[in-house]
PDB file of C-alpha atoms in Angstrom:
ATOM      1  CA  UNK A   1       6.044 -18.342  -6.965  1.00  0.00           C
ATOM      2  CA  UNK A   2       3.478 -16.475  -8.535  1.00  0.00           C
ATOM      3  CA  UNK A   3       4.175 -12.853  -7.773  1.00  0.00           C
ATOM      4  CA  UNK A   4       3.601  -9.678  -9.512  1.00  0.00           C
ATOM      5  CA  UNK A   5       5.614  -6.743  -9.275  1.00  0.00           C
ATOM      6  CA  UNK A   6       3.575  -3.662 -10.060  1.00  0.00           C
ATOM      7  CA  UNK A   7       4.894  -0.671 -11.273  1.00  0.00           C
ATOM      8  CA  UNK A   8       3.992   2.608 -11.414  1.00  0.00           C
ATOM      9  CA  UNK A   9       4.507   3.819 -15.219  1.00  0.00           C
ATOM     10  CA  UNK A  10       2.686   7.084 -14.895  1.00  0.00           C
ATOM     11  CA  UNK A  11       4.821   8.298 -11.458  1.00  0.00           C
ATOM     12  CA  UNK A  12       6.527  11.825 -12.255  1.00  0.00           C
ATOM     13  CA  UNK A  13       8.444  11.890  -8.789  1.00  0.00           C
ATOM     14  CA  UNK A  14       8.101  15.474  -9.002  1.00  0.00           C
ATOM     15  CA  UNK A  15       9.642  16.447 -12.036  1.00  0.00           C
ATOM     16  CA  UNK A  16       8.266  18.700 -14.524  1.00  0.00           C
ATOM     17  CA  UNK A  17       7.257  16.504 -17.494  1.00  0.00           C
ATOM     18  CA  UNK A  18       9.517  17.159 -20.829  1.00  0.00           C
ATOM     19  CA  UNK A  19       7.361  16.602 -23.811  1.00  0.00           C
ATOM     20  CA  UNK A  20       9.061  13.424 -25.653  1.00  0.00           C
ATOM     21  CA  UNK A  21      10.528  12.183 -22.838  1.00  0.00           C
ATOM     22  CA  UNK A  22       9.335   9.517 -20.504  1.00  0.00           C
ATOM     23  CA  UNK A  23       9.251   9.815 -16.897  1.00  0.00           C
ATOM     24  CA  UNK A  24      10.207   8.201 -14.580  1.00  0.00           C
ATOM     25  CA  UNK A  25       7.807   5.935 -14.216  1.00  0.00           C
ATOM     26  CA  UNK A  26       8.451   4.616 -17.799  1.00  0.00           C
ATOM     27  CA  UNK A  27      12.573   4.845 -17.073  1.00  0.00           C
ATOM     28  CA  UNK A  28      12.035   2.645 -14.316  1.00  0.00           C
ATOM     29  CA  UNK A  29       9.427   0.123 -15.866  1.00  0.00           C
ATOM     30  CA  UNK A  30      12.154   0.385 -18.689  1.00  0.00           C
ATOM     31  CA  UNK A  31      14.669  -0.399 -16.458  1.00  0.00           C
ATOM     32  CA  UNK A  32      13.177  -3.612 -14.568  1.00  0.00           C
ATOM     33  CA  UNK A  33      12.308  -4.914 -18.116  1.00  0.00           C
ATOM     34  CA  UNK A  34      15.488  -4.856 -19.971  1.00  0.00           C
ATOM     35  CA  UNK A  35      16.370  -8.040 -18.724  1.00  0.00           C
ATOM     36  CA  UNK A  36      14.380 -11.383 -17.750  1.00  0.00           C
ATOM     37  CA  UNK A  37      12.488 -11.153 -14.876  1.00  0.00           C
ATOM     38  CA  UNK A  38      13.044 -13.398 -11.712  1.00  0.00           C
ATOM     39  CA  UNK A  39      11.935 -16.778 -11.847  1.00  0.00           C
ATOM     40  CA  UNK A  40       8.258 -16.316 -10.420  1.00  0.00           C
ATOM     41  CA  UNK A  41       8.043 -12.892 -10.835  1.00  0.00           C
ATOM     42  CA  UNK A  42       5.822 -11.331 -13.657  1.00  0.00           C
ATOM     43  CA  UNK A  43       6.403  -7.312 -14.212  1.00  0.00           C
ATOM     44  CA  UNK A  44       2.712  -5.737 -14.081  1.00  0.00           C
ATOM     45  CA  UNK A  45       3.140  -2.028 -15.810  1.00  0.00           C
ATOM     46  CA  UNK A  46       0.599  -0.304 -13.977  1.00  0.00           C
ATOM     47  CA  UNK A  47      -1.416   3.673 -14.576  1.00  0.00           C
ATOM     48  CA  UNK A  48      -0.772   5.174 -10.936  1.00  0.00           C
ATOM     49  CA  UNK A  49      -0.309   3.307  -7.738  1.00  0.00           C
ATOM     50  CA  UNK A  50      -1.154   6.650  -5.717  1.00  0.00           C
ATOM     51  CA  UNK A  51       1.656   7.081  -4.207  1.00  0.00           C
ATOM     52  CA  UNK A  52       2.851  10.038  -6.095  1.00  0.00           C
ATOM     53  CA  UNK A  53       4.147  12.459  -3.234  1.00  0.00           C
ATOM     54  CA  UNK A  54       6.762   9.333  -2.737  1.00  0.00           C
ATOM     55  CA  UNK A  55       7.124   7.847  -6.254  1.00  0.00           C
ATOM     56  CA  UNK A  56       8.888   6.323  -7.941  1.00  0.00           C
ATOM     57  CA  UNK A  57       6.763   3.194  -6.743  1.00  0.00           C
ATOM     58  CA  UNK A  58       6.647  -0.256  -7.041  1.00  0.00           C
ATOM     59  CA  UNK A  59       4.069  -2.787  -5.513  1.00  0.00           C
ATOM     60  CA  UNK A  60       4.889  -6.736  -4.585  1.00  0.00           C
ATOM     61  CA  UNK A  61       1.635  -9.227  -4.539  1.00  0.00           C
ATOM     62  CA  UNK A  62       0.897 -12.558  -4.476  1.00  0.00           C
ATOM     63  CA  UNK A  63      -1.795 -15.240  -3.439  1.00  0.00           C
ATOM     64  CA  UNK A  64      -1.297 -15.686   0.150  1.00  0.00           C
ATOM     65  CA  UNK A  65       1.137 -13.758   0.721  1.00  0.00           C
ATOM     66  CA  UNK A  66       1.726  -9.752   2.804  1.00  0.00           C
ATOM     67  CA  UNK A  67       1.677  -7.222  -0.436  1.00  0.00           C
ATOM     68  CA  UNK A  68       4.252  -4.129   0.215  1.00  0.00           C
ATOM     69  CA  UNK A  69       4.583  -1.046  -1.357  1.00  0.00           C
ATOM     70  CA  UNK A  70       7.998   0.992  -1.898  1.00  0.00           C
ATOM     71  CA  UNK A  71       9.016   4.328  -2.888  1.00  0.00           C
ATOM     72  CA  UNK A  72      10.915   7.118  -3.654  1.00  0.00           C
ATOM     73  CA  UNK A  73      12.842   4.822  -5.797  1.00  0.00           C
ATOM     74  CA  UNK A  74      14.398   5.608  -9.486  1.00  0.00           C
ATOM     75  CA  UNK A  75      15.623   3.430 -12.593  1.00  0.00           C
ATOM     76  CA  UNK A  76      19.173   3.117 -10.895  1.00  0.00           C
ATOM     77  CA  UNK A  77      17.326   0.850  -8.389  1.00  0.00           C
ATOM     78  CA  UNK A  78      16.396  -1.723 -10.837  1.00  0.00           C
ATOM     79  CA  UNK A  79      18.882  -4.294 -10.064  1.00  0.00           C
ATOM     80  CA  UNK A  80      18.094  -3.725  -6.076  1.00  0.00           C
ATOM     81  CA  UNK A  81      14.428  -3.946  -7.057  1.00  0.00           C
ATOM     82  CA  UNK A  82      14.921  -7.229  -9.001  1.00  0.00           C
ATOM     83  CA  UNK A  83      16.902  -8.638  -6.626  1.00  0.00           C
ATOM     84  CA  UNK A  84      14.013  -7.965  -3.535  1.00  0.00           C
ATOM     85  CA  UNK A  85      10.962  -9.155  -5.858  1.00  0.00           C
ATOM     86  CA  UNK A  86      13.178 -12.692  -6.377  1.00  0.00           C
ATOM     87  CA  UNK A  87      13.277 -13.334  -2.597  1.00  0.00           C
ATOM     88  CA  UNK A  88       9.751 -12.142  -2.152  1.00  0.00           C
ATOM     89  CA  UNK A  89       8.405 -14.485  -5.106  1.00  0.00           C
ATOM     90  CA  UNK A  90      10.401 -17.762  -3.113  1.00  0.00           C
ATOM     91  CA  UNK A  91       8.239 -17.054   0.446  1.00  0.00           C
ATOM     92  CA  UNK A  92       4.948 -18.305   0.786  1.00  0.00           C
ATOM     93  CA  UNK A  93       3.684 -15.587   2.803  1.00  0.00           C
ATOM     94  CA  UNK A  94       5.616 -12.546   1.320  1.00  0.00           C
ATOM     95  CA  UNK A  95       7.765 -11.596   4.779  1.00  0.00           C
ATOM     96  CA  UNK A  96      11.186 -12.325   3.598  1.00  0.00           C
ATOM     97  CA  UNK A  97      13.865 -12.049   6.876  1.00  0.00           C
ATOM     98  CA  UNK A  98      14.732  -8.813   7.681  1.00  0.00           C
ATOM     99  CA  UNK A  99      18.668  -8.971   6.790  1.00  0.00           C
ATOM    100  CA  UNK A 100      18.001 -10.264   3.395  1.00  0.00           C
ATOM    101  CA  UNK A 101      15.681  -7.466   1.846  1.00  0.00           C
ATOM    102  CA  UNK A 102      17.122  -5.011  -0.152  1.00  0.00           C
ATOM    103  CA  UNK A 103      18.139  -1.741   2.063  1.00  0.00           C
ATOM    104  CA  UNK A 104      15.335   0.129  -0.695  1.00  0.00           C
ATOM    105  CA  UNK A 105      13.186  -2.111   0.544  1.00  0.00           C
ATOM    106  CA  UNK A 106      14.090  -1.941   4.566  1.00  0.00           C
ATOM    107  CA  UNK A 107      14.123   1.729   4.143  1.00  0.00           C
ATOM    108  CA  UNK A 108      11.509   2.948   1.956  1.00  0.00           C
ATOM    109  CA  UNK A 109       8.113   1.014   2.349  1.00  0.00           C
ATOM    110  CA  UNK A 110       5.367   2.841   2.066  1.00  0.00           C
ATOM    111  CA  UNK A 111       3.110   0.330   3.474  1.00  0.00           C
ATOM    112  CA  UNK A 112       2.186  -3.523   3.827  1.00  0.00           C
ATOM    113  CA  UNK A 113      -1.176  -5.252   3.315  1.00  0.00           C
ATOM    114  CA  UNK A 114      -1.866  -8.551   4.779  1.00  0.00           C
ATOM    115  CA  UNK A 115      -2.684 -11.386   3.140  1.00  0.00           C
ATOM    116  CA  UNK A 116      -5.717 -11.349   1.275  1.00  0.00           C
ATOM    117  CA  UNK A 117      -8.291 -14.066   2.118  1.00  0.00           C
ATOM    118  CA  UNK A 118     -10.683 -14.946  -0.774  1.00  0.00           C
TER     119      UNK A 118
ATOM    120  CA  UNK B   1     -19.330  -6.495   0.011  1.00  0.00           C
ATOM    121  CA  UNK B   2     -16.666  -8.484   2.212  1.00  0.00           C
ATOM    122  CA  UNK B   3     -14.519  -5.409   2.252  1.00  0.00           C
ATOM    123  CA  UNK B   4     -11.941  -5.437   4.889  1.00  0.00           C
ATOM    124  CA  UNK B   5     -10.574  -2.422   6.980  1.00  0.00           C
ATOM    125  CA  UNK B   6      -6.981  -2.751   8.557  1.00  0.00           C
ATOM    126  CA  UNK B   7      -5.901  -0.663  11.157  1.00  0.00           C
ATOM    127  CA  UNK B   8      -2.396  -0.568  12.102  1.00  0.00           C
ATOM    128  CA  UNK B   9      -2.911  -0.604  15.951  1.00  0.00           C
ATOM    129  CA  UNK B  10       0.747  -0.423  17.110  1.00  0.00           C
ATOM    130  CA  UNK B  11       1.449   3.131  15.363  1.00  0.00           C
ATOM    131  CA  UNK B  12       2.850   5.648  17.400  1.00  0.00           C
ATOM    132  CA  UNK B  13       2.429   8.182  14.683  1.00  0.00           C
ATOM    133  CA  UNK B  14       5.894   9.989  15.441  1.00  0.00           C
ATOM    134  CA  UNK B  15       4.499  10.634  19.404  1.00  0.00           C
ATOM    135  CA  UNK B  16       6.568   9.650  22.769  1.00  0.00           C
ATOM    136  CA  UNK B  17       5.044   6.507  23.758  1.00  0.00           C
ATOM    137  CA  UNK B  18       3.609   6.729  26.997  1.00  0.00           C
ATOM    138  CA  UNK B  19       3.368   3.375  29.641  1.00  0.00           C
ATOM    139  CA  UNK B  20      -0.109   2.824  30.407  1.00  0.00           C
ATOM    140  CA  UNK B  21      -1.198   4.973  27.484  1.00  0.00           C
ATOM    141  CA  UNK B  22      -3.087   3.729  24.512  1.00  0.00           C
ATOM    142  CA  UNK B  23      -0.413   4.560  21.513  1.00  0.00           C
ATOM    143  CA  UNK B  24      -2.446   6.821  18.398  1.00  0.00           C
ATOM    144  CA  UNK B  25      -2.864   3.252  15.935  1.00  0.00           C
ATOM    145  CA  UNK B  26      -4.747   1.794  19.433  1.00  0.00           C
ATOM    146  CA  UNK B  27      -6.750   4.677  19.886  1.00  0.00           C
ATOM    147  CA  UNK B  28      -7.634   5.219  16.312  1.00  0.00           C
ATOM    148  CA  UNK B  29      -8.801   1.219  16.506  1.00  0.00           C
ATOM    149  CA  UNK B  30     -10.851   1.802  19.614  1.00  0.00           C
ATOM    150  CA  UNK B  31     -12.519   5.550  17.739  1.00  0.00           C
ATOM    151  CA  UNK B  32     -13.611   2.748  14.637  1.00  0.00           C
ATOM    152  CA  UNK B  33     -14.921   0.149  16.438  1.00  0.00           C
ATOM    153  CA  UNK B  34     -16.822   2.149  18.984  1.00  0.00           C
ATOM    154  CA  UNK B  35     -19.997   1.465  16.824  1.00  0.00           C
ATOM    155  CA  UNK B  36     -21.323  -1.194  14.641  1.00  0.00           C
ATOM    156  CA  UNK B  37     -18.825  -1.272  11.535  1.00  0.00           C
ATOM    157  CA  UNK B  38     -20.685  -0.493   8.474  1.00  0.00           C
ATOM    158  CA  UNK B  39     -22.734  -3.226   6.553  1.00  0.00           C
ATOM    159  CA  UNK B  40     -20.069  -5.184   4.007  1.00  0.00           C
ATOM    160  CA  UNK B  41     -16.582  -3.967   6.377  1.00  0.00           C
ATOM    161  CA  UNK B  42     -14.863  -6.103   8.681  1.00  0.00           C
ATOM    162  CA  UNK B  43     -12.503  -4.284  10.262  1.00  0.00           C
ATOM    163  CA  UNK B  44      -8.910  -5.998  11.290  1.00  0.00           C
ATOM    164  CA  UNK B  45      -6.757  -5.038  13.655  1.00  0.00           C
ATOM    165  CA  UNK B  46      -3.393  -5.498  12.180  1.00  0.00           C
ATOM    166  CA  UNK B  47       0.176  -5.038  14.167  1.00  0.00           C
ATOM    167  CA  UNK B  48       2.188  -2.694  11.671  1.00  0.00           C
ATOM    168  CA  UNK B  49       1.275  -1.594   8.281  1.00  0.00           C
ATOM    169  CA  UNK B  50       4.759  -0.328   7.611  1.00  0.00           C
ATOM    170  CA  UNK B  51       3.527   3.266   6.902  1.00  0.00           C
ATOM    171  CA  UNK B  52       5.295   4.241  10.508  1.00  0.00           C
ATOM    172  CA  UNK B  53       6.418   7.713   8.932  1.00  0.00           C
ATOM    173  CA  UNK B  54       2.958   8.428   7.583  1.00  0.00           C
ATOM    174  CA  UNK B  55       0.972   7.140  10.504  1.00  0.00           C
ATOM    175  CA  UNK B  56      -1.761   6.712  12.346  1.00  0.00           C
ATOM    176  CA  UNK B  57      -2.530   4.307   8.714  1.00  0.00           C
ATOM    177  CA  UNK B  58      -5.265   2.043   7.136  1.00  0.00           C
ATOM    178  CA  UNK B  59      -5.992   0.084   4.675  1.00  0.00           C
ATOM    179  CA  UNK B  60      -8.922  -1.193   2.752  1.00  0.00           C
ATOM    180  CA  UNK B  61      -8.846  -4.387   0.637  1.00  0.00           C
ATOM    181  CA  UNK B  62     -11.196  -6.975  -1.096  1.00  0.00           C
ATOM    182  CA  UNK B  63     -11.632  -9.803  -3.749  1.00  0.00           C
ATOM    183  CA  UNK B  64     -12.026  -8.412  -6.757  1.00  0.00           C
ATOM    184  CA  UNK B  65     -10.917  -4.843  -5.842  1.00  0.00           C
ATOM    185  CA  UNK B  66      -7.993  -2.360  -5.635  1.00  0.00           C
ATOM    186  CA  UNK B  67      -6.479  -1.776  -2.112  1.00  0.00           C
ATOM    187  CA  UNK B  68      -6.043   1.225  -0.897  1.00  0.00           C
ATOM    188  CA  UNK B  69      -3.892   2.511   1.796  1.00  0.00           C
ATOM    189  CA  UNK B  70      -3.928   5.612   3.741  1.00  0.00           C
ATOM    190  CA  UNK B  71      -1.954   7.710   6.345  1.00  0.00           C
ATOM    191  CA  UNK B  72      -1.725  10.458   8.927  1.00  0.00           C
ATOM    192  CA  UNK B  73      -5.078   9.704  10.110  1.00  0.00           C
ATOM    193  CA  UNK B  74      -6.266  10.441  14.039  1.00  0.00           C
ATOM    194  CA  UNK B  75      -9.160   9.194  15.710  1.00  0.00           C
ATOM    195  CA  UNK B  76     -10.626  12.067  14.795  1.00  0.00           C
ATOM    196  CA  UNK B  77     -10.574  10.810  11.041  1.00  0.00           C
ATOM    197  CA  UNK B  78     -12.739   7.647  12.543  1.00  0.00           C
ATOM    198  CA  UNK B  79     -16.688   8.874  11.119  1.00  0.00           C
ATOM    199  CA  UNK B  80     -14.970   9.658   7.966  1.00  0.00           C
ATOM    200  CA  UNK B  81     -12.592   6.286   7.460  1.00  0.00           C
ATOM    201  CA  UNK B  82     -16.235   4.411   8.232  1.00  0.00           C
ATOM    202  CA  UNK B  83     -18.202   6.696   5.510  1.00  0.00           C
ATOM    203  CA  UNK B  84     -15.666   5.763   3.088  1.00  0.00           C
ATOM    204  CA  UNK B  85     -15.317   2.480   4.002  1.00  0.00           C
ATOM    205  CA  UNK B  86     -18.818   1.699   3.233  1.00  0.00           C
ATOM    206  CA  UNK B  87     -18.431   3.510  -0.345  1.00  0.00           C
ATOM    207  CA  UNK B  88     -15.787   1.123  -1.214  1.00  0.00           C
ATOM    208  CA  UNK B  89     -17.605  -1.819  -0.078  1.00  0.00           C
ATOM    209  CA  UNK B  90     -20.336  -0.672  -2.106  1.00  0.00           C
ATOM    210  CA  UNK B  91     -18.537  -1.275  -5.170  1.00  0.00           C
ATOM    211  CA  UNK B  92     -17.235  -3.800  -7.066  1.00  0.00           C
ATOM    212  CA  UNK B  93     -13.557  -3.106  -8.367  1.00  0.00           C
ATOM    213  CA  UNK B  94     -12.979  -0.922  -4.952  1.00  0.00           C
ATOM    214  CA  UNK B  95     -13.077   2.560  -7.134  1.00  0.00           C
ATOM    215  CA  UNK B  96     -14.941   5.055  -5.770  1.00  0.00           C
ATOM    216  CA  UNK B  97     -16.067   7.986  -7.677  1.00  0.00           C
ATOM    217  CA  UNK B  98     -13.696  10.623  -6.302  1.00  0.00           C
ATOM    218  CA  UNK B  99     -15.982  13.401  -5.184  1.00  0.00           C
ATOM    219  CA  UNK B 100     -17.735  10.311  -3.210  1.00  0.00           C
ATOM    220  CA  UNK B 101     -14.647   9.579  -1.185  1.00  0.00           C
ATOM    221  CA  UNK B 102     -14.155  11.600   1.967  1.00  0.00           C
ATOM    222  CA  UNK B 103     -11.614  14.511   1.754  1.00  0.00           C
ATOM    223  CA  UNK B 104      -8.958  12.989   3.821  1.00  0.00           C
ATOM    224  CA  UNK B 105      -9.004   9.532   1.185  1.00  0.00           C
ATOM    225  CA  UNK B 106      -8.727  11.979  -1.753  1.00  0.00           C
ATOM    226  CA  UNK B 107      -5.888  13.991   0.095  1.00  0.00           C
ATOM    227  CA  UNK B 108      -3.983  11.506   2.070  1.00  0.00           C
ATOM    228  CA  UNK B 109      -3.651   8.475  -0.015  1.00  0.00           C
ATOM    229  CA  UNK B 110      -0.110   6.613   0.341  1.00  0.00           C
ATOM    230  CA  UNK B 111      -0.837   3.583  -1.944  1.00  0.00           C
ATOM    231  CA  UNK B 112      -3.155   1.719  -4.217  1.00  0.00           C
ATOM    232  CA  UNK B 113      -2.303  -1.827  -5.470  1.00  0.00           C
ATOM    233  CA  UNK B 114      -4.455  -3.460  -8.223  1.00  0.00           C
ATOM    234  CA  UNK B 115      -6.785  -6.235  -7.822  1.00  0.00           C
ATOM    235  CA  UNK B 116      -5.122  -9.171  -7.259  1.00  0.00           C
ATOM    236  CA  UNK B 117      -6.233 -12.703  -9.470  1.00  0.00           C
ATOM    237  CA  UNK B 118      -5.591 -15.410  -7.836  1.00  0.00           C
TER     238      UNK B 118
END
């Protein structure tokens, strides 16, 4: 319970920005917003996550638990993204099993962080 | 203060792993902790960051603060990973004025996530 999925509003995945258009940082924030999110999951807009040779991005954090970082994702993801952040949020410690992540998620982290201690 | 510094020991960083050899993340460990870390870093050796494409990888996290993660690093990097470690344990929210962080932070940044409230 408890988690926040960041994500990365600001991310241009390369594309040249079209004045009165979002990007896709915004289409994908859009996206993961248009419905409720997962129980336990709160959506976290967020100005750059620094990962913008690999964006889209998205970040997954919680107290206690590993925080991981994904990329090179776009709005069609959403529902894969969703999905991922719901079986992250029901772990204690963030590592959900291998088999039942998301193949986003199996394929494109960026990185992992362990649990912070406070 | 009470900054910690992860580094992914087990990275191979794309190289043939070699029996008896140290692989790049082990090496890159043993470069960092050759001295006395800096005053306010504790640095953690961690098995897998899941940055394997982007190794030899770090990260730096604390309460309070952004973490930062960063990639393609080589012992070599180890003088400047410590310099900028200490600037980020220096601070509060883990922001370091950019020109203070060391080129290869600036240039070779794979991920930030915010600070996290518990």
């Amino acid at each position: 319970m408890n988690a926040k999925l960041y994500v990365c509003t600001t991310c241009r995945a390369g594309e040249p920005v079209v004045e009165g258009q979002p990007v896709p940082g915004a289409r994908l924030h859009a996206a993961l917003t248009a419905a409720d999110a997962p129980d336990g999951v709160t959506i976290v807009p967020t100005e750059c996550l620094s990962a913008c040779s690999n964006g889209c991005a998205v970040a997954l954090a919680g107290p206690g638990r590993w925080s991981y970082v994904y990329g090179r994702l776009t709005d069609a993801d959403a529902p894969d993204i969703l999905s991922g952040a719901a079986a992250y949020a029901s772990t204690a410690d963030g590592i959900v099993p291998w088999r039942e992540r998301p193949v986003i998620f199996r394929k494109q982290s960026l990185a992992r962080i362990p649990p912070q201690e406070n």
